[in-house]
Short mmCIF file of C-alpha atoms in Angstrom, two decimals:
data_model
loop_
_atom_site.label_atom_id
_atom_site.label_comp_id
_atom_site.label_asym_id
_atom_site.label_seq_id
_atom_site.Cartn_x
_atom_site.Cartn_y
_atom_site.Cartn_z
CA MET A 1 -4.03 -5.36 -6.00
CA SER A 2 -1.07 -4.34 -2.35
CA LEU A 3 1.13 -2.29 -0.65
CA PRO A 4 1.69 -3.98 2.33
CA THR A 5 1.02 -7.86 5.01
CA SER A 6 0.97 -8.18 8.51
CA GLY A 7 4.30 -9.28 10.76
CA SER A 8 7.25 -8.00 8.48
CA SER A 9 8.06 -4.61 8.37
CA LYS A 10 7.74 -2.82 5.12
CA TYR A 11 9.65 -1.34 2.84
CA ALA A 12 8.08 2.92 2.89
CA GLY A 13 10.86 4.14 1.63
CA SER A 14 14.30 4.49 -0.28
CA PRO A 15 16.69 3.60 1.59
CA ARG A 16 19.48 7.03 1.00
CA ILE A 17 22.97 6.99 2.59
CA PRO A 18 24.00 10.23 2.57
CA GLY A 19 27.68 11.10 2.05
CA THR A 20 29.89 14.14 3.72
CA GLN A 21 31.58 16.08 2.15
CA ARG A 22 34.59 18.46 3.79
CA LYS A 23 35.58 21.99 2.40
CA LEU A 24 37.98 23.88 3.21
CA ASP A 25 37.34 27.40 4.52
CA SER A 26 40.03 30.28 3.77
CA ALA A 27 37.96 33.22 4.72
CA GLY A 28 39.88 33.73 8.29
CA PHE A 29 43.64 32.84 6.82
CA THR A 30 42.44 36.08 4.03
CA ALA A 31 41.86 38.68 7.27
CA ARG A 32 44.92 38.31 7.93
CA TYR A 33 46.95 40.37 5.56
CA VAL A 34 43.28 42.52 4.41
CA SER A 35 42.95 44.13 7.09
CA GLY A 36 46.89 44.67 8.20
CA ARG A 37 48.32 48.18 7.52
CA CYS A 38 50.11 49.11 4.57
CA ALA A 39 53.46 51.01 4.74
CA GLY A 40 56.17 51.21 1.99
CA ARG A 41 58.39 48.83 3.62
CA CYS A 42 55.64 46.16 4.42
CA VAL A 43 55.02 45.37 0.44
CA PRO A 44 57.40 42.55 -0.06
CA SER A 45 55.71 41.24 3.33
CA LEU A 46 52.34 41.42 1.73
CA LEU A 47 53.82 39.86 -1.84
CA LEU A 48 55.00 36.53 0.19
CA TRP A 49 51.41 36.42 2.53
CA ALA A 50 49.76 36.73 -1.36
CA CYS A 51 52.63 33.97 -3.08
CA LEU A 52 51.77 32.10 0.31
CA LEU A 53 48.35 32.32 -0.33
CA LEU A 54 48.04 31.10 -4.19
CA SER A 55 50.63 27.97 -3.25
CA PHE A 56 47.62 27.18 -0.51
CA CYS A 57 44.72 27.71 -2.70
CA SER A 58 46.37 25.50 -5.41
CA PHE A 59 47.17 23.08 -3.31
CA THR A 60 43.39 22.90 -1.67
CA PRO A 61 41.92 21.10 -4.87
CA SER A 62 44.28 18.26 -3.97
CA LEU A 63 42.47 17.45 -0.73
CA ASP A 64 39.51 16.38 -2.13
CA LEU A 65 40.56 13.80 -3.50
CA PHE A 66 42.31 12.29 -0.62
CA GLY A 67 37.77 12.90 1.39
CA GLN A 68 35.06 10.89 1.87
CA ASP A 69 33.50 11.60 -1.47
CA ALA A 70 36.64 9.74 -3.41
CA SER A 71 36.42 7.37 -1.47
CA VAL A 72 33.18 6.71 -1.76
CA ARG A 73 33.39 6.82 -5.42
CA SER A 74 36.61 4.55 -5.46
CA GLU A 75 35.08 2.10 -3.73
CA VAL A 76 33.17 -1.31 -5.48
CA ILE A 77 29.93 -3.58 -4.81
CA SER A 78 32.30 -6.96 -4.35
CA GLN A 79 28.87 -8.85 -2.93
CA ILE A 80 25.36 -8.97 -3.26
CA ARG A 81 23.71 -11.12 -1.03
CA LEU A 82 19.85 -12.01 -1.58
CA GLN A 83 17.72 -13.18 1.45
CA GLY A 84 14.37 -14.63 1.76
CA LEU A 85 14.24 -16.68 -2.09
CA ASP A 86 11.48 -19.25 -1.91
CA ARG A 87 10.23 -19.46 -5.10
CA LEU A 88 12.07 -17.26 -7.23
CA GLY A 89 15.89 -18.05 -7.54
CA THR A 90 18.66 -15.98 -5.95
CA ALA A 91 20.11 -15.86 -10.36
CA GLN A 92 16.75 -15.05 -11.81
CA VAL A 93 16.24 -11.67 -9.40
CA MET A 94 20.13 -11.33 -9.56
CA ALA A 95 19.73 -11.08 -13.91
CA ARG A 96 16.79 -8.14 -13.28
CA MET A 97 18.72 -6.51 -11.40
CA LYS A 98 21.06 -3.55 -13.00
CA VAL A 99 22.88 -2.82 -10.12
CA ARG A 100 26.10 -5.89 -10.42
CA VAL A 101 29.23 -6.83 -8.82
CA GLY A 102 32.03 -4.88 -9.79
CA ASP A 103 30.17 -1.83 -9.95
CA ARG A 104 31.38 1.13 -8.13
CA TRP A 105 29.32 1.60 -5.20
CA ASP A 106 26.48 4.49 -5.51
CA PRO A 107 23.77 4.67 -3.15
CA ALA A 108 21.44 6.14 -5.65
CA ALA A 109 21.70 4.12 -7.98
CA LEU A 110 20.82 0.98 -4.84
CA ASP A 111 17.97 3.48 -4.01
CA GLU A 112 16.62 2.67 -7.99
CA GLU A 113 17.05 -0.81 -7.66
CA TYR A 114 14.97 -1.12 -4.62
CA ARG A 115 12.14 0.77 -6.57
CA ARG A 116 12.43 -2.03 -9.48
CA LEU A 117 12.17 -4.49 -7.15
CA TRP A 118 9.59 -2.75 -5.63
CA THR A 119 7.47 -2.59 -8.56
CA SER A 120 7.95 -5.69 -9.77
CA GLY A 121 5.15 -7.44 -7.85
CA ASP A 122 6.63 -10.44 -6.75
CA PHE A 123 7.41 -9.27 -3.29
CA VAL A 124 5.17 -8.75 -0.10
CA THR A 125 7.80 -6.77 1.66
CA ILE A 126 12.07 -5.32 0.68
CA ASP A 127 13.41 -4.82 4.44
CA ALA A 128 16.11 -1.58 4.32
CA PRO A 129 19.58 -2.77 2.85
CA LEU A 130 22.54 -3.59 4.81
CA VAL A 131 25.40 -2.05 3.71
CA ASP A 132 28.90 -3.64 4.95
CA HIS A 133 32.15 -1.31 3.92
CA THR A 134 35.02 -3.16 3.88
CA GLU A 135 38.63 -3.75 2.68
CA ASN A 136 38.02 -5.55 -0.33
CA GLY A 137 34.67 -3.45 -0.87
CA VAL A 138 30.77 -3.12 -0.38
CA ILE A 139 28.34 -5.79 0.36
CA ILE A 140 24.78 -4.82 -0.07
CA THR A 141 22.58 -7.55 2.09
CA ILE A 142 19.28 -7.38 0.97
CA MET A 143 15.77 -9.51 2.55
CA LEU A 144 13.08 -10.15 0.35
CA ARG A 145 9.49 -11.66 1.46
CA GLU A 146 8.40 -13.07 -1.85
CA ARG A 147 4.25 -12.96 -2.89
CA ARG A 148 3.79 -17.04 -2.89
CA ARG A 149 0.96 -19.26 -5.14
CA ILE A 150 -1.76 -19.81 -3.75
CA GLN A 151 -2.41 -23.63 -2.94
CA ASP A 152 -6.44 -23.07 -2.48
CA VAL A 153 -8.93 -21.05 -1.32
CA GLN A 154 -11.46 -22.40 1.42
CA PHE A 155 -14.52 -21.03 3.33
CA GLU A 156 -15.45 -22.18 6.88
CA GLY A 157 -19.15 -21.38 8.37
CA ALA A 158 -20.65 -20.63 4.88
CA GLU A 159 -24.48 -21.92 4.97
CA ASN A 160 -26.89 -20.00 3.24
CA LEU A 161 -23.92 -18.56 0.90
CA SER A 162 -23.10 -20.43 -2.12
CA VAL A 163 -19.75 -21.36 -2.12
CA ARG A 164 -19.05 -21.66 -6.25
CA THR A 165 -20.37 -18.28 -6.42
CA ALA A 166 -17.97 -17.37 -3.93
CA LEU A 167 -15.39 -18.07 -5.63
CA LYS A 168 -16.63 -16.34 -9.14
CA GLU A 169 -16.99 -13.43 -7.53
CA ILE A 170 -13.61 -12.94 -5.46
CA ARG A 171 -10.69 -12.27 -7.44
CA SER A 172 -8.16 -14.45 -5.02
CA ARG A 173 -7.65 -18.04 -6.66
CA LYS A 174 -5.76 -21.00 -6.99
CA ASP A 175 -2.71 -20.87 -8.51
CA GLU A 176 -2.87 -16.63 -8.39
CA LEU A 177 0.20 -15.37 -6.51
CA HIS A 178 -1.11 -14.04 -2.99
CA ASP A 179 -1.82 -10.14 -2.56
CA PRO A 180 -2.83 -9.51 1.41
CA LEU A 181 -4.84 -5.69 -0.70
CA LEU A 182 -6.81 -8.06 -2.78
CA VAL A 183 -7.53 -10.83 -0.02
CA ARG A 184 -8.92 -7.47 1.43
CA GLU A 185 -11.13 -6.40 -1.46
CA ASP A 186 -12.37 -10.46 -1.60
CA LEU A 187 -13.89 -10.05 2.04
CA ASP A 188 -15.68 -7.32 1.05
CA THR A 189 -17.05 -8.91 -1.54
CA VAL A 190 -17.94 -12.05 0.28
CA ILE A 191 -19.82 -9.76 3.19
CA ASP A 192 -21.66 -8.02 -0.34
CA LEU A 193 -22.96 -11.69 -1.07
CA LEU A 194 -23.87 -11.90 1.91
CA LEU A 195 -26.51 -9.32 2.64
CA LYS A 196 -28.00 -9.82 -0.28
CA LEU A 197 -28.27 -12.99 1.13
CA GLY A 198 -30.25 -11.07 3.59
CA HIS A 199 -27.89 -11.34 6.53
CA PRO A 200 -27.51 -8.30 8.09
CA PHE A 201 -25.60 -9.02 11.05
CA ALA A 202 -23.27 -11.24 8.94
CA ARG A 203 -19.11 -11.11 9.85
CA VAL A 204 -16.53 -12.20 7.89
CA ASP A 205 -12.66 -12.74 8.50
CA THR A 206 -9.56 -13.95 6.56
CA ARG A 207 -6.75 -16.43 7.37
CA THR A 208 -3.93 -18.10 5.70
CA GLU A 209 -1.72 -21.04 5.98
CA GLU A 210 1.09 -22.86 4.88
CA THR A 211 1.57 -25.37 2.69
CA ASP A 212 4.17 -27.39 0.83
CA GLU A 213 2.29 -26.86 -2.29
CA GLY A 214 1.28 -22.68 -1.09
CA LEU A 215 -0.74 -20.74 0.93
CA ARG A 216 -4.00 -22.14 1.83
CA ILE A 217 -6.34 -18.94 1.89
CA ILE A 218 -9.44 -19.50 4.36
CA PHE A 219 -12.40 -17.13 4.89
CA GLU A 220 -14.19 -18.07 8.23
CA LEU A 221 -17.65 -16.92 7.86
CA ASP A 222 -20.68 -16.28 10.75
CA GLU A 223 -24.35 -15.02 8.48
CA GLY A 224 -25.96 -15.00 11.46
CA PRO A 225 -29.56 -15.06 11.00
CA GLN A 226 -31.27 -14.18 7.73
CA VAL A 227 -33.84 -11.39 7.71
CA ARG A 228 -36.81 -11.14 6.01
CA ILE A 229 -39.17 -8.29 5.65
CA GLN A 230 -42.58 -8.82 7.82
CA ARG A 231 -44.42 -5.69 7.17
CA VAL A 232 -43.45 -1.94 5.43
CA ASP A 233 -45.64 1.19 7.36
CA LEU A 234 -46.09 4.30 5.34
CA GLN A 235 -47.02 6.86 7.50
CA GLY A 236 -48.10 10.58 6.80
CA THR A 237 -48.62 9.89 3.07
CA GLY A 238 -52.27 10.59 2.12
CA SER A 239 -51.62 12.79 -1.27
CA ILE A 240 -49.75 10.28 -3.05
CA PRO A 241 -50.85 6.49 -3.43
CA ILE A 242 -49.21 4.21 -1.46
CA ALA A 243 -49.21 1.45 -4.55
CA ASP A 244 -47.08 4.45 -6.04
CA ILE A 245 -44.59 4.76 -3.40
CA PHE A 246 -44.23 0.75 -3.28
CA LYS A 247 -43.86 1.06 -7.24
CA VAL A 248 -40.45 3.20 -6.41
CA MET A 249 -39.04 0.50 -3.47
CA GLN A 250 -36.82 -2.10 -3.56
CA LEU A 251 -37.25 -3.35 0.15
CA ARG A 252 -40.65 -5.01 -0.16
CA THR A 253 -42.19 -8.03 1.62
CA ARG A 254 -41.88 -11.16 0.40
CA ILE A 255 -44.03 -13.11 -3.01
CA TYR A 256 -43.84 -16.21 -2.17
CA PHE A 257 -45.42 -17.49 -5.45
CA GLY A 258 -43.95 -14.65 -7.74
CA LEU A 259 -40.52 -13.85 -8.87
CA GLY A 260 -37.90 -10.65 -8.04
CA ARG A 261 -39.84 -10.66 -4.54
CA SER A 262 -37.66 -12.32 -2.13
CA GLY A 263 -37.99 -10.05 0.93
CA LYS A 264 -34.65 -10.24 2.03
CA PHE A 265 -33.66 -6.96 4.00
CA ASP A 266 -30.32 -5.65 2.84
CA PRO A 267 -29.74 -2.08 4.94
CA ARG A 268 -27.89 -0.75 2.03
CA LEU A 269 -31.51 -0.38 0.50
CA LEU A 270 -32.84 1.60 2.99
CA GLU A 271 -30.87 4.86 1.58
CA GLN A 272 -31.52 4.20 -1.49
CA ASP A 273 -35.59 3.59 -0.80
CA LEU A 274 -35.51 6.73 0.79
CA ASP A 275 -34.12 8.28 -1.99
CA GLN A 276 -36.08 7.53 -4.23
CA ILE A 277 -39.66 8.42 -2.48
CA ARG A 278 -38.13 11.47 -2.27
CA THR A 279 -37.67 12.00 -6.01
CA LEU A 280 -40.89 11.16 -6.44
CA TYR A 281 -42.78 13.82 -4.50
CA VAL A 282 -40.48 16.70 -6.11
CA ALA A 283 -41.63 14.99 -9.13
CA LYS A 284 -45.43 15.12 -8.42
CA GLY A 285 -44.52 18.83 -7.17
CA PHE A 286 -44.56 18.50 -3.02
CA PHE A 287 -41.31 20.31 -3.18
CA ASP A 288 -40.82 20.35 0.23
CA ALA A 289 -41.71 17.17 1.56
CA GLU A 290 -39.31 15.44 4.10
CA VAL A 291 -39.06 11.41 3.68
CA SER A 292 -37.31 9.67 6.68
CA LEU A 293 -36.44 6.22 8.74
CA GLY A 294 -39.03 5.70 11.39
CA GLN A 295 -38.16 2.67 13.25
CA LEU A 296 -36.86 -0.77 12.29
CA ASP A 297 -37.75 -3.85 14.34
CA PHE A 298 -36.03 -7.07 14.52
CA GLN A 299 -38.42 -10.10 16.08
CA ASN A 300 -37.76 -13.70 16.08
CA GLU A 301 -39.68 -15.96 13.85
#
């Protein structure tokens, strides 16, 4: 699943290198002769000014040829440097790129190249480019951080949790590429497994370790105590038999010699049970019935 990882600056936006354009304004110049007096003897002067204006206008377009935009258009990419590569080779990444050495320098083309590199899924972060304009051409330097291959996935502190079950449920697996966003989802998955086992106070964290073969992902578990339901008290009932209410509830006390009733406490099921009881009362015609949680008591055995 990813966008991002800790410890490095992300490529949050496509780099744009705006150019500047210089335009010549002749408004002030034309005001000189338009606002002047015009008598019969000043006609030659007016014609002279008009000729000068035409000459000036005909010369103006040629100035853009020496402006900054023209200079940018004439620049050529002389070198592309890719830094931070490990698993992928420079030639391999260069072969995917459309911006090549010898192309004319175009900031928009570099912007699109960054988008292609990011959507390839091979990199965790891409730093903003370093663009150096030299006499021999433009040198582009790109710093990349690759997604590394997962060498191993381990669980520390797993006592009641089955490591084999956890490895089947998570999506970060050996020999797959490391995705920080996927690891976060896996962390929630491990917490859900512990809640099902009756560990409402469990805490889970992750860390990564660099190895020669790849990346090792370690889930650090503090399971906390396992909580079982000792007793469920229903207060204010009478219109509906208690046995009927218990039938729609998921949180029940343990049956020692039965199946499907472990008595493990999962706090996520509390609200579901309250909704089921409300639905039961409405179905029986008690539309104004109110159902709420009174009290939770945790005791050490």
